Structure formats: C-alpha cells, structure tokens
GROMACS .gro file of C-alpha atoms in nm:
model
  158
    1UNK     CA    1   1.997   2.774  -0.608
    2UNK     CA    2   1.632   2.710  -0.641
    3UNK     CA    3   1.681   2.349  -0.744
    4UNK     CA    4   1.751   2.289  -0.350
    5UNK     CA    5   1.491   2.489  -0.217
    6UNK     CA    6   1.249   2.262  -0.461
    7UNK     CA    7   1.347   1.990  -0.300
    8UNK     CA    8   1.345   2.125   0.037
    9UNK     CA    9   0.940   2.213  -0.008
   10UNK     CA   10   0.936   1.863  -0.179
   11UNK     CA   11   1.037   1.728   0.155
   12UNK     CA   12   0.841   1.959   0.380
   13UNK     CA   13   0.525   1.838   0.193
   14UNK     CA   14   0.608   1.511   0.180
   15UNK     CA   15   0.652   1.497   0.547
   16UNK     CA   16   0.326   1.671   0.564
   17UNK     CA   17   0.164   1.388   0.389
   18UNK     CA   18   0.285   1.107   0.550
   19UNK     CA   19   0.260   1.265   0.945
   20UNK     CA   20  -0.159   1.299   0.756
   21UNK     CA   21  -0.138   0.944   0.673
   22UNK     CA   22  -0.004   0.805   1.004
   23UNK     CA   23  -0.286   1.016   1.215
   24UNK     CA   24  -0.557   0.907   0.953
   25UNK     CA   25  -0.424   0.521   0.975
   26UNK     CA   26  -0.390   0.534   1.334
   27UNK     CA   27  -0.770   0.706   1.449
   28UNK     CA   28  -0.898   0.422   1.171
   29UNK     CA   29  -0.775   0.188   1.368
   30UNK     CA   30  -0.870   0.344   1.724
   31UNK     CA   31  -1.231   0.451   1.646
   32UNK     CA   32  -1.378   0.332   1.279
   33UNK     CA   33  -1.310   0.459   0.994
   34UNK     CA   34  -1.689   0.601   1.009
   35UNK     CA   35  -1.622   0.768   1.377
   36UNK     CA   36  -1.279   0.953   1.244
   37UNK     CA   37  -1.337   1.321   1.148
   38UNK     CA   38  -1.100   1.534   0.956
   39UNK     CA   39  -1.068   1.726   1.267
   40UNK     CA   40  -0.948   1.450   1.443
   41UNK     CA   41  -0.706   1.332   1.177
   42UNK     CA   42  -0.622   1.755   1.186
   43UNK     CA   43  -0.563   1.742   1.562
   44UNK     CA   44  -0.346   1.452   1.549
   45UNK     CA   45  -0.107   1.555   1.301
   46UNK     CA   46  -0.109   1.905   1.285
   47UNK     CA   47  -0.180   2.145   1.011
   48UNK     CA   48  -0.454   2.264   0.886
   49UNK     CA   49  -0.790   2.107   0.709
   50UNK     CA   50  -0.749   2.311   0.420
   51UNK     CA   51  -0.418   2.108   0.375
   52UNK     CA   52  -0.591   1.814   0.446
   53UNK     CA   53  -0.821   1.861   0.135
   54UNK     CA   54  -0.532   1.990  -0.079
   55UNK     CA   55  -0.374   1.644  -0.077
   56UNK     CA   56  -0.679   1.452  -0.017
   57UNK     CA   57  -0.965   1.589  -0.105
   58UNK     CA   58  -1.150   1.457   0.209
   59UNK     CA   59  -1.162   1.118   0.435
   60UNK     CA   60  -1.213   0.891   0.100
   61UNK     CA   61  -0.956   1.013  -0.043
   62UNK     CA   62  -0.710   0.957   0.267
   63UNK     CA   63  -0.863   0.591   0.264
   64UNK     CA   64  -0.752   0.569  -0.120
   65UNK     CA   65  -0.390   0.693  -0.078
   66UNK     CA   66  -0.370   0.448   0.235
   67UNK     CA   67  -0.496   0.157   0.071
   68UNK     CA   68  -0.277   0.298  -0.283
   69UNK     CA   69   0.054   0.272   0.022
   70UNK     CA   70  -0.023  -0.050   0.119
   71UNK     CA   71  -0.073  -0.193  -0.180
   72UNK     CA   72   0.250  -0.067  -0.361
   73UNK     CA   73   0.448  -0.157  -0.055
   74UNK     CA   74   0.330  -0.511  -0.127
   75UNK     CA   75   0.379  -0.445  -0.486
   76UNK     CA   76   0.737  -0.372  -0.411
   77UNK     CA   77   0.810  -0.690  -0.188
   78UNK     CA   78   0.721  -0.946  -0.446
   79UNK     CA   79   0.953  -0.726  -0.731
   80UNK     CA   80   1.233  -0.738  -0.480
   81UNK     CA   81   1.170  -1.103  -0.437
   82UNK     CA   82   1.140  -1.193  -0.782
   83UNK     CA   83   1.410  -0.986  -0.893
   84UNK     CA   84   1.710  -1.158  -0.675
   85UNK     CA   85   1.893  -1.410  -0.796
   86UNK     CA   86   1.737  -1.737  -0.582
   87UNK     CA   87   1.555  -2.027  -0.584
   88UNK     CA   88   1.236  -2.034  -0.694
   89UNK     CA   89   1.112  -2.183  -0.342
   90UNK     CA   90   1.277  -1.916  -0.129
   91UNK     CA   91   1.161  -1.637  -0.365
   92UNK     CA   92   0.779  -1.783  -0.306
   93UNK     CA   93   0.847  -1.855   0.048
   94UNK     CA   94   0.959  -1.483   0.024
   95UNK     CA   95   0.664  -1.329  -0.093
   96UNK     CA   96   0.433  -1.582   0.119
   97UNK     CA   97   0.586  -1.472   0.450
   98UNK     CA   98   0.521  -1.111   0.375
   99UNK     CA   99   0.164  -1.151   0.278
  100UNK     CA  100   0.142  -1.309   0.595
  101UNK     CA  101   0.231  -1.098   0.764
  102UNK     CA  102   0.027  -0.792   0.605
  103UNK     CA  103  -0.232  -1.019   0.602
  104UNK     CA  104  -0.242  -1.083   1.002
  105UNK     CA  105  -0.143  -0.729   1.091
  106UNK     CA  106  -0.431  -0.503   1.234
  107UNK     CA  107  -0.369  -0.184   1.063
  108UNK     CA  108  -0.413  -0.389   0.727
  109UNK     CA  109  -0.725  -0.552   0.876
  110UNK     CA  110  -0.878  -0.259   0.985
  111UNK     CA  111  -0.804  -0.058   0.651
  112UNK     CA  112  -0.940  -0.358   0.431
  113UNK     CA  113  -1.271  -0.351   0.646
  114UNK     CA  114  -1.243   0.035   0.560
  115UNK     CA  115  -1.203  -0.030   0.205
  116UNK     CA  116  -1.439  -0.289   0.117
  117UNK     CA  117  -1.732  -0.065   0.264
  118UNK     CA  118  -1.684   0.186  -0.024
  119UNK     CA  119  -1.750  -0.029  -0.377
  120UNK     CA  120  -1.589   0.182  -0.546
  121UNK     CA  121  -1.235   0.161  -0.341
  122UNK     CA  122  -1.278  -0.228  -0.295
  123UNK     CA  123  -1.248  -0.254  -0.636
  124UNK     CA  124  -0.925  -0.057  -0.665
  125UNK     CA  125  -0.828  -0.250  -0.416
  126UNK     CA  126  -0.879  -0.592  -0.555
  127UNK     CA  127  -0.704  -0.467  -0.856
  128UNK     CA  128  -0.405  -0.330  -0.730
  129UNK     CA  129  -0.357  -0.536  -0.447
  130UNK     CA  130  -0.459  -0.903  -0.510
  131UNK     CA  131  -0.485  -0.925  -0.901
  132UNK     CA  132  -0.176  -0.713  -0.905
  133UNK     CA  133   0.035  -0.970  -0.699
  134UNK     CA  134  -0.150  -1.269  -0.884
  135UNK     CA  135  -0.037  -1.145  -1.215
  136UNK     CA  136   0.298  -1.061  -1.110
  137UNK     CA  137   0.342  -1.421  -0.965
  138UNK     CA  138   0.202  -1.552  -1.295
  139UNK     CA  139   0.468  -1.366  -1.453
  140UNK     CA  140   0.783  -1.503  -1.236
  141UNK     CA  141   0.638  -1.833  -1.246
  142UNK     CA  142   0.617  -1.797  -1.638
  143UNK     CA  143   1.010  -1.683  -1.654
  144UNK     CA  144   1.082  -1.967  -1.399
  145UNK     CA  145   0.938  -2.247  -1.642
  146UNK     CA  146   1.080  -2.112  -1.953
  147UNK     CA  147   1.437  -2.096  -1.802
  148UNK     CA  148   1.341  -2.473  -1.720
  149UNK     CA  149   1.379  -2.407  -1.349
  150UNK     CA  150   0.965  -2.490  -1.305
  151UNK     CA  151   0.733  -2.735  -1.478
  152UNK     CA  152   0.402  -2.518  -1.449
  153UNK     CA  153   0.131  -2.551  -1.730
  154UNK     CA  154  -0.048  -2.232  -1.674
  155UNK     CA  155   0.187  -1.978  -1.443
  156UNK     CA  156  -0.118  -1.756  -1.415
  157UNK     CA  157  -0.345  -1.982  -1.239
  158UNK     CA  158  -0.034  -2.177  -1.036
   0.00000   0.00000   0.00000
C-alpha cells in the first residue's frame, strides 16, 4: 500500500514543479528574466518560496531546469526522428521543421537571451542543446552511410 501513495507524492510534486516552471517561463517572457522575482514566480503558481528553493535553489536554478526542458525536449524529437523507419530526407526534414520551429518561438527566444547572459548556463546550453543535436545527427548520418543509404565523408561535420 505505500507503493501508491509514493507515487501519488511523486505526482503531487511533480505537478508542483512543472505549475513552478510554467509561472517562471511565463513572467520571463512578460517582464525579463532580470525583473522576475521569486515572489512573483511564488504568486503565480502558488506555493510557497521555501518550495521554490527546495527544487531550485533560486531564479538560476529555475533558468537551468528550463533551459535542461527545452533542451531534452529537442533531444527527444531528433531520437524519435531518427529512430523510425524512413527516409533519410523526411527524417532530416523531420528534425529541421522542429528546430524551426523552437527556433522562431518566443518562449525559446526569450529563455536563450536568459541563458546566454549567465556564462556559465550558456555553456550548458551550447552543450546540451546544439552540440548535443550536432552529434546526434553525426551519428544517424554515420548509420545512414554505412547501411549505404548516404554517401557522406565526414557525418559529423555534414
């Protein structure tokens, strides 16, 4: 009987988190990532700050676990695209028309201006958004000329 109740406070928390997320993602986008407050991001969601630091420990850290979403959403996309059984040209045309559309979409432009202010988070960024998706590519591409299905010299830089 406790297994369920684990999984109940598993839930409750990770509704918690995300309702944290939205409020933080949304005021970033309304006033500046520099004009938010915790109290804001508090007010919005509900809760409490002392929750707020639990899971976060503070505003950077709720700009890391957005930017950490966003990039393992994208993550996800090119696996899923990779992984079925198509063409190599849809599969790219795939992954192109997502990044595309992250790319134009004002909640990611506002949290990469967000991110590459801190050094330390554009980095992280770089690596597991960009670099991440570039090796990952390199990788398909790679299978795709083995199997014969691509002539590519170097997958990694294609």
């Amino acid at each position: 009987m406790v297994i369920p109740m684990c999984g109940y406070r598993e839930r409750k928390r990770e509704i918690r988190r995300e309702a944290i997320l939205e409020a933080a993602r949304d005021l970033f986008l309304e006033k500046g990532y520099e004009a938010t407050t915790l109290n804001d991001i508090v007010g919005r969601s509900g809760g409490s700050l002392a929750t707020l630091y639990e899971m976060f420990e503070g505003k950077p850290g709720l700009l890391r676990a957005l930017v950490g979403d966003r990039c393992a959403q994208i993550s996800e996309a090119i696996d899923r695209a990779v992984s079925a059984d198509q063409p190599p040209r849809q599969a790219l045309l795939q992954i192109a028309d997502y990044m595309f559309d992250k790319i134009i979409d004002p909640k990611s432009v506002a949290l990469l201006k967000a991110a590459v202010a801190e050094p330390e988070l554009g980095r992280m960024l770089y690596e597991a958004g960009p670099a991440n998706g570039q090796a990952k590519v390199g990788e398909y591409l790679a299978l795709q000329a083995k199997s014969g299905r691509l002539e590519i010299d170097d997958p990694l830089q294609a």
